[in-house]
Short mmCIF file of C-alpha atoms in Angstrom, two decimals:
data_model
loop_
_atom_site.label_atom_id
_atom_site.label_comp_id
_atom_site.label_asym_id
_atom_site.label_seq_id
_atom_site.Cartn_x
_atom_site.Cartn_y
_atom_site.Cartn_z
CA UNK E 903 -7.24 13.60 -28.17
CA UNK E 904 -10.94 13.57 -29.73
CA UNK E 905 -13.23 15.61 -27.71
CA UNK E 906 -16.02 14.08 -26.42
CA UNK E 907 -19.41 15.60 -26.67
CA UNK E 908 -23.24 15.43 -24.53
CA UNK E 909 -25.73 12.76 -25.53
CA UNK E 910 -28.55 15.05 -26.30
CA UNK E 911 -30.65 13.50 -23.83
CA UNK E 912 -28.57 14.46 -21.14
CA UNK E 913 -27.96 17.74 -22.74
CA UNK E 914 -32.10 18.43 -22.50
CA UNK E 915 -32.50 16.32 -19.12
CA UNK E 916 -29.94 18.24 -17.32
CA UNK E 917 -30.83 21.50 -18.83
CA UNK E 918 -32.85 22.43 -15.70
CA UNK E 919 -29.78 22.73 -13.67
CA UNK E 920 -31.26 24.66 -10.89
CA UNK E 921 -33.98 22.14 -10.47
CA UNK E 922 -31.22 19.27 -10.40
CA UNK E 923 -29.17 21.32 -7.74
CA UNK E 924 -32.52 21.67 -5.76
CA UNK E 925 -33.80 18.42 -5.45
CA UNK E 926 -31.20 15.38 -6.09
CA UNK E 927 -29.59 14.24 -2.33
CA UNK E 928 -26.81 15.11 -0.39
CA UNK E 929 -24.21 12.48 0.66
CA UNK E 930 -24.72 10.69 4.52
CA UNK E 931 -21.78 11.86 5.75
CA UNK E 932 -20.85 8.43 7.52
CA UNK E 933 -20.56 7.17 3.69
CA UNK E 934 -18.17 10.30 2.64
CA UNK E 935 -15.80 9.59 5.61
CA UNK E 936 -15.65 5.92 4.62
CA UNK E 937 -14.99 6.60 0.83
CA UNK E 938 -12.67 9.22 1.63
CA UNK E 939 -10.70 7.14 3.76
CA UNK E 940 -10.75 4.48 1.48
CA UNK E 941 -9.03 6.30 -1.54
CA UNK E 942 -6.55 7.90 1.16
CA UNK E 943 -7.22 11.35 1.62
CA UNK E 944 -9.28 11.25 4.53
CA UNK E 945 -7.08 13.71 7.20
CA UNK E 946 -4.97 14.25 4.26
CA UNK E 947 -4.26 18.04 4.56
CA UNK E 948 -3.93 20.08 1.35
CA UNK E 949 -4.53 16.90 -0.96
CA UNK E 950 -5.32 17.52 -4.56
CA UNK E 951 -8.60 16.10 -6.20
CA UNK E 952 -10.35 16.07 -9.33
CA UNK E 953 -14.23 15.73 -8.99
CA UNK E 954 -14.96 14.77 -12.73
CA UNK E 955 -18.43 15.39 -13.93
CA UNK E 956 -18.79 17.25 -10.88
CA UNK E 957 -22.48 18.53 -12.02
CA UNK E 958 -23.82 21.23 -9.47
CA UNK E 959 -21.54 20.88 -7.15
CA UNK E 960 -23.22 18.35 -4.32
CA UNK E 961 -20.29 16.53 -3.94
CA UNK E 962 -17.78 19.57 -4.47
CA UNK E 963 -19.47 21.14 -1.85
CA UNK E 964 -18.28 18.25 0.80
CA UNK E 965 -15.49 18.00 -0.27
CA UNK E 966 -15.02 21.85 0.11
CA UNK E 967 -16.30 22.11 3.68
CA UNK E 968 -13.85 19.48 4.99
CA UNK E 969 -11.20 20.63 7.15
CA UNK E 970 -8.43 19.35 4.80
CA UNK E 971 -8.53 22.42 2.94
CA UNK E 972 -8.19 20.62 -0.58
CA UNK E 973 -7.20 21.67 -3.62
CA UNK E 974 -9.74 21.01 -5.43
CA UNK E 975 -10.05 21.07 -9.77
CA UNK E 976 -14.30 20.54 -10.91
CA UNK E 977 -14.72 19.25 -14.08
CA UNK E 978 -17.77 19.51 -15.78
CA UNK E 979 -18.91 19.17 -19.31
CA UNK E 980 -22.62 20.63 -19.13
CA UNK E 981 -22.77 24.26 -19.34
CA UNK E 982 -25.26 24.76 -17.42
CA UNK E 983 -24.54 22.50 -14.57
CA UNK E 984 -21.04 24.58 -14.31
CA UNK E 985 -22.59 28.06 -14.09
CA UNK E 986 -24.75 26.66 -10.70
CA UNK E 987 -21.59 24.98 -9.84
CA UNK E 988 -19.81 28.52 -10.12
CA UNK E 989 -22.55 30.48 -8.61
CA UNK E 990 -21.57 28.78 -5.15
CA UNK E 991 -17.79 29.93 -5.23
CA UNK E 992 -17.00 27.34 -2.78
CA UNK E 993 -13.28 27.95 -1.69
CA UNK E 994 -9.93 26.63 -2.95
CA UNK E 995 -12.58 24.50 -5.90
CA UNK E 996 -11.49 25.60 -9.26
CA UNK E 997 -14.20 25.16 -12.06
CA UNK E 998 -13.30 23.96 -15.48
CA UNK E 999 -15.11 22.50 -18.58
CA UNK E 1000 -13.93 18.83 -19.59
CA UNK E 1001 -14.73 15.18 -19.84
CA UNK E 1002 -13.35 11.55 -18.53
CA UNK E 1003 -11.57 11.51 -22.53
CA UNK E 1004 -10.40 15.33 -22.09
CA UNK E 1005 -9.26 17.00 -19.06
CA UNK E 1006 -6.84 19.37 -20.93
CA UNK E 1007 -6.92 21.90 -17.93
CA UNK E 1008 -5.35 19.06 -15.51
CA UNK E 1009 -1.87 18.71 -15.61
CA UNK E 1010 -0.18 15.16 -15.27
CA UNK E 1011 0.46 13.66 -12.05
CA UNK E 1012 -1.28 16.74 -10.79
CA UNK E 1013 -4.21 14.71 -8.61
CA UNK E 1014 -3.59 12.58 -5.49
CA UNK E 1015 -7.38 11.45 -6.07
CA UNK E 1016 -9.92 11.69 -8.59
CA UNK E 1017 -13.53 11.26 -7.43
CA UNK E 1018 -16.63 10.97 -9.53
CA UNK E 1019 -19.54 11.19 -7.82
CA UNK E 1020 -23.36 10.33 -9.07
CA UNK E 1021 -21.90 9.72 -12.58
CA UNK E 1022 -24.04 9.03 -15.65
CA UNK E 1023 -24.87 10.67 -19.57
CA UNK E 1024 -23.21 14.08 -18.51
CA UNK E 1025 -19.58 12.64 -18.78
CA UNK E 1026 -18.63 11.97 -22.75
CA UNK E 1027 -20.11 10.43 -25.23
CA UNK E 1028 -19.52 10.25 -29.35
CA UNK E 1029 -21.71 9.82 -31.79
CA UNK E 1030 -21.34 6.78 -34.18
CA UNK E 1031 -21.99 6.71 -37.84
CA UNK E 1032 -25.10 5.29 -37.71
CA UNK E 1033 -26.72 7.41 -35.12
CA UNK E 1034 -26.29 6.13 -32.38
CA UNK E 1035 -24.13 7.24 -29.24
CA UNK E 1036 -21.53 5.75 -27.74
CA UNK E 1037 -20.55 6.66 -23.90
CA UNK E 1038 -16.88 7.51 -23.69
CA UNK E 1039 -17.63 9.00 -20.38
CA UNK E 1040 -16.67 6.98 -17.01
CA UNK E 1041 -17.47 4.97 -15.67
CA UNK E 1042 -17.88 3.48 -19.60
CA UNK E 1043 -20.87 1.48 -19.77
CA UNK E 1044 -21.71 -0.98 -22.28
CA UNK E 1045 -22.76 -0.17 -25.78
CA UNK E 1046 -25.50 -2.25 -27.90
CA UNK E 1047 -24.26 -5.45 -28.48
CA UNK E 1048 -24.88 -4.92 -32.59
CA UNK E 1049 -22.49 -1.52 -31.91
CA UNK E 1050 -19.77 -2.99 -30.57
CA UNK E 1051 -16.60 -2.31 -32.05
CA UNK E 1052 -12.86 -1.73 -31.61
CA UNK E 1053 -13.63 1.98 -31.41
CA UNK E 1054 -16.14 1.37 -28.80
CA UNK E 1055 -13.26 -0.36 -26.55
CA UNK E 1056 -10.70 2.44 -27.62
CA UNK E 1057 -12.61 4.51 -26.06
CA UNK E 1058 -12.81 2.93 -22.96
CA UNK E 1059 -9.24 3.24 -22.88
CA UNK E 1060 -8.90 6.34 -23.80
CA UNK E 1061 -10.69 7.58 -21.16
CA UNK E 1062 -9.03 5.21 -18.19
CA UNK E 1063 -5.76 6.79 -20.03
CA UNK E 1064 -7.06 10.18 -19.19
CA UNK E 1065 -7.85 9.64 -15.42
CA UNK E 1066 -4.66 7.48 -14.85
CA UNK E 1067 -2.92 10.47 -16.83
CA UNK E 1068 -4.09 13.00 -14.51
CA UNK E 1069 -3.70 10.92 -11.21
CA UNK E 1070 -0.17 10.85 -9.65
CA UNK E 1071 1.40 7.45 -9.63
CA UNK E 1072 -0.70 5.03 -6.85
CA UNK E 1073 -3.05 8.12 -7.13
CA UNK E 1074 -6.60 6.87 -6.23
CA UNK E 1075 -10.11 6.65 -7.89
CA UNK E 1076 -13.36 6.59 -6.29
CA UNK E 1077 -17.09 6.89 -7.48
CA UNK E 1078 -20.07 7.27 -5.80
CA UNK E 1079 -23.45 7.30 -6.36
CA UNK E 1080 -26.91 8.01 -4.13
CA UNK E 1081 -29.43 5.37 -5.31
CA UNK E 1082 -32.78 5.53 -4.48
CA UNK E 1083 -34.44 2.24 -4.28
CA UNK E 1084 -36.80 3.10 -7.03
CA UNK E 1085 -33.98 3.54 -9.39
CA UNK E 1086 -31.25 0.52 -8.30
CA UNK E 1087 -31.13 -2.44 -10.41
CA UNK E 1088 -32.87 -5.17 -11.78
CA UNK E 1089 -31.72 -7.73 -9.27
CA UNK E 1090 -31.86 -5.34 -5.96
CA UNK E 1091 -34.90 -5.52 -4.11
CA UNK E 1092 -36.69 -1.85 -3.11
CA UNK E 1093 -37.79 -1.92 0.84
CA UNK E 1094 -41.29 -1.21 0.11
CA UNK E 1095 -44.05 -2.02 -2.38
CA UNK E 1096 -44.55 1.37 -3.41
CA UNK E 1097 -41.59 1.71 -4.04
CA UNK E 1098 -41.02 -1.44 -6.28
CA UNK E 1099 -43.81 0.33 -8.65
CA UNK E 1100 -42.00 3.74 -8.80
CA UNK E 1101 -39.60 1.18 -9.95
CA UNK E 1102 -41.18 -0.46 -12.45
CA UNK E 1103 -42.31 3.47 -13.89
CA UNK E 1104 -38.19 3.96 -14.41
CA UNK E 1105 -38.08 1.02 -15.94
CA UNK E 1106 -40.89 0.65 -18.27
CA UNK E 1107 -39.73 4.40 -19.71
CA UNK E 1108 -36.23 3.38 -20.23
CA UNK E 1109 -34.56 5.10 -23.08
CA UNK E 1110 -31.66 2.62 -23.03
CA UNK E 1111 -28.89 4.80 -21.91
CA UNK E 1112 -26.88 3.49 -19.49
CA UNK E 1113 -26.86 4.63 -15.79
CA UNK E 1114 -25.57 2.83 -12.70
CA UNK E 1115 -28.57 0.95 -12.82
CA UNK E 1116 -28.18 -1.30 -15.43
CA UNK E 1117 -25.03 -2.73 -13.85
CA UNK E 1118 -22.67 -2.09 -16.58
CA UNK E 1119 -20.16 0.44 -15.09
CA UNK E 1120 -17.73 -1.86 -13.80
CA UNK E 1121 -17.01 -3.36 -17.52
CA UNK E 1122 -14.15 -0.38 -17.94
CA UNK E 1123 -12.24 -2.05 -15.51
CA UNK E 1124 -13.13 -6.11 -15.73
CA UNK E 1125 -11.87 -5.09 -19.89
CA UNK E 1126 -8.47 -3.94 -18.99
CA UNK E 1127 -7.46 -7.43 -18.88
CA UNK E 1128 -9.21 -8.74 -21.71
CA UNK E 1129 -7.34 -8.50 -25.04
CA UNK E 1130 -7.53 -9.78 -29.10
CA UNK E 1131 -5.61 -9.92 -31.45
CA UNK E 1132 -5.04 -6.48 -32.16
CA UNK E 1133 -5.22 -5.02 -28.42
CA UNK E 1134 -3.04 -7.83 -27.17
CA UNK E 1135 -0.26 -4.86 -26.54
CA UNK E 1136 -2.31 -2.73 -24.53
CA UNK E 1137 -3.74 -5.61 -21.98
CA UNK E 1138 -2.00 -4.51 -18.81
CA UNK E 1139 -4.82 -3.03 -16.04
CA UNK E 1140 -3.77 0.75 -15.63
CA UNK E 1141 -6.15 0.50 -12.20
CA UNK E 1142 -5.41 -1.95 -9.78
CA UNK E 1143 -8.33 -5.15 -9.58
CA UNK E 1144 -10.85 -6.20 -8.06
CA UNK E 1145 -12.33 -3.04 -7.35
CA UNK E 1146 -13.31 -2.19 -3.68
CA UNK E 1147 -17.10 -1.58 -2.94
CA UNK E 1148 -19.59 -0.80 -0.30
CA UNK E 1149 -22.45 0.96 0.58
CA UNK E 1150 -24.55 2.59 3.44
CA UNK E 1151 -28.36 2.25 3.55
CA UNK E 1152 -30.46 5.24 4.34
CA UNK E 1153 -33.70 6.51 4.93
CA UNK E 1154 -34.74 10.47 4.25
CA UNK E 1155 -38.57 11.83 4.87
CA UNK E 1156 -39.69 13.99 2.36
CA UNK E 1157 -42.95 15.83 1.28
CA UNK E 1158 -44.99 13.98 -1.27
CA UNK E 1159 -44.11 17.08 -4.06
CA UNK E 1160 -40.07 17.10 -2.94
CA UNK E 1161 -40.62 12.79 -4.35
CA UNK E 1162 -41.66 13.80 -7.22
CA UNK E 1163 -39.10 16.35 -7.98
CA UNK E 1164 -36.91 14.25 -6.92
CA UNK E 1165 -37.89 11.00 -9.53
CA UNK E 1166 -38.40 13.78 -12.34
CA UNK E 1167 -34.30 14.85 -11.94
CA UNK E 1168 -33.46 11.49 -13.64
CA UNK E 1169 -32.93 12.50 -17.24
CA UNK E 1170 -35.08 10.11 -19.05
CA UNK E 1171 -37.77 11.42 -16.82
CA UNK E 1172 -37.07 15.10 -17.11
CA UNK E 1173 -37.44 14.18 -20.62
CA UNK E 1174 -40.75 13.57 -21.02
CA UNK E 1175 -43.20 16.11 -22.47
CA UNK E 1176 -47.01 16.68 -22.58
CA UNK E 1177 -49.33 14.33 -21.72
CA UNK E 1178 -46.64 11.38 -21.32
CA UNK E 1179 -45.39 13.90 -18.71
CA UNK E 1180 -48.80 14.48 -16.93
CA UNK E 1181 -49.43 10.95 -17.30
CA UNK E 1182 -46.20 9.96 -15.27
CA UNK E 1183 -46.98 12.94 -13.15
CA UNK E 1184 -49.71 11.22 -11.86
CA UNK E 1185 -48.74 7.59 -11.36
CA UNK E 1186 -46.33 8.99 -9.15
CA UNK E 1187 -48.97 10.60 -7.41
CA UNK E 1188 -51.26 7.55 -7.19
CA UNK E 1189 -48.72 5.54 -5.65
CA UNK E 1190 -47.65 7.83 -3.39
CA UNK E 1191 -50.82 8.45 -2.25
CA UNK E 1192 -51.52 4.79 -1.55
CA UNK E 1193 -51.80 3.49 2.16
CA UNK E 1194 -49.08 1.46 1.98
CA UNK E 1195 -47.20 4.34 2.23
CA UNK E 1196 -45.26 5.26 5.75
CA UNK E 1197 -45.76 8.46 6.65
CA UNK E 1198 -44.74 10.81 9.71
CA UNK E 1199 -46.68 13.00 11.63
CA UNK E 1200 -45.77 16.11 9.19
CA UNK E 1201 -47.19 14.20 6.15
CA UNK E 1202 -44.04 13.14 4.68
CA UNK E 1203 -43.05 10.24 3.28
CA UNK E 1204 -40.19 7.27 4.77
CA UNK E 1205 -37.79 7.23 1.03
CA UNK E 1206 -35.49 4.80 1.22
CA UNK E 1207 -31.84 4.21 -0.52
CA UNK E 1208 -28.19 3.65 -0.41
CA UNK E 1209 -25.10 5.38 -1.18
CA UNK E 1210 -22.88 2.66 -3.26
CA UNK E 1211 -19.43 3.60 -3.68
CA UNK E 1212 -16.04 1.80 -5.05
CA UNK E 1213 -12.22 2.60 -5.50
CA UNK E 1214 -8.82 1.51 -6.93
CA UNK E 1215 -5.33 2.88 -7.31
CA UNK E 1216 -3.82 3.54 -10.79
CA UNK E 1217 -0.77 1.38 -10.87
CA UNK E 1218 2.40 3.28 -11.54
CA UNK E 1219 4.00 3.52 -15.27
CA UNK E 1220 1.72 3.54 -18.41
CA UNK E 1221 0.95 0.01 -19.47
CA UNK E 1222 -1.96 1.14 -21.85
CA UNK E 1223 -0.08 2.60 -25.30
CA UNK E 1224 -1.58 4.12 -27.82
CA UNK E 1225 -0.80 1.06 -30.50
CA UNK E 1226 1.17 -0.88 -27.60
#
């Protein structure tokens, strides 16, 4: 098994790690109890789970406080993201470097769940001959369409091996992400004006990588049916299809400054140096200072989102071979 490395721009956009820890949301707790009942370990006492790319912990740490006691393994590929992670020595949560391609400290069969929670660069990636990286993380997201390759779809596979490896059989997989309406999708409408041009900001600076908001993250899953000539053998879904999905809106209040730390945790952003930087800086600033902005009687401002969150089940047996 190939180890998968960090696209350097998540390497750099994460390094803050503190920061990250500080300022990226929590999970409404409505939305947790529905996703963990959906991948069947809600009131499941004792149940093993893997939180892959489990970053700094925010979704560890719910999953820690819960009354089931679980057992829980964190895997984490960013150095620095696991030392805050480890820092918290949150009970029965045991802390180990890895990616979606290589979870070498997970035994087989050892996970009734595995959960991955505000996914995006950390996971995996691989560098391609001609300089350009490939993400072999998961959810695995679509590569440039003049990249595409047989190795590019290998490693797709390779990583849905990995989890389905690791999962015990009818073992469950869920993701979840927080998405602030300034950084959803194309096609998904932000509740507010202001809001539609911190939007437009994310967009305009895009560096390309994909993140849950270019809509790409389901194509893991839609390929395992899809097969040539030479992957004809190995066309069997591993995760049971379609894929289960909802979402809970929600509204936080936050101090003008705690926005902008907020919109400066997203990699590409956290990125920028110098005067692009101070330039961004103050767009945000502008816009949040505009008066279409709602604002309680402390100052802060009305931020709007949703947490988005799907499953499946891994179906039993091991219809993806290595060469069929």
């Amino acid at each position: 098994m190939a180890p998968a490395t960090i696209n350097p721009v998540a390497q750099s956009g994460f390094e803050d790690a503190t920061s990250y820890d500080a300022y990226r949301p929590s999970y409404p707790s409505s939305a947790v109890s529905a996703f963990l009942q959906h991948l069947d370990i809600d009131n499941a006492l004792n149940a093993r789970i893997v939180d892959l790319a489990a970053g700094t912990g925010k979704f560890t740490e719910l999953l820690a406080q819960r009354e089931e006691d679980y057992d829980i393994i964190a895997v984490e590929p960013h150095v620095g993201m696991r030392e805050v992670l480890e820092k918290k020595k949150l009970k029965t949560v045991k802390v180990v470097e890895g990616t979606a391609t290589n979870m070498s400290a997970v035994e087989a069969r050892w996970a009734d769940s595995v959960v991955v929670a505000q996914v995006g660069l950390r996971v995996g990636y691989e560098e391609r001959a001609n300089g350009k990286w490939n993400y072999t993380g998961f959810p695995l997201c679509g590569v440039d369409e003049l990249t595409k390759s047989i190795r590019s779809r290998f490693a797709n596979e390779e990583a849905l091996r990995e989890i389905h490896r690791v999962l015990k059989p009818c073992g469950t997989l869920g993701l979840i992400w927080n998405i602030e309406d300034y950084n959803s999708p194309t096609d998904s409408q932000p509740s507010t004006e202001w809001e539609r041009k911190l939007k437009e900001i994310i967009w305009t600076l895009d560096d390309e990588s994909h993140r849950f908001r270019h809509n790409e993250w389901r194509r893991a899953f839609e390929e395992q049916t899809r097969s040539t000539p030479l992957t004809v053998a190995s066309a069997d879904p591993i995760f049971t299809l379609p894929l289960g999905e909802d979402s809970v809106k929600w509204t936080v209040w936050l101090e003008k400054d705690a926005v902008w730390h907020r919109f400066h945790t997203i990699s590409h952003i956290a990125n920028l140096k110098g005067e692009k930087l101070e330039e961004t800086k103050n767009k945000v600033y502008e816009i949040l200072n505009g008066s279409d902005v709602e604002l309680n009687d402390k100052g802060e401002v009305a931020l709007h989102g949703m947490t988005f969150y799907g499953w499946t089940t891994a179906v039993p047996g091991s219809p993806l071979r290595n060469g069929g």
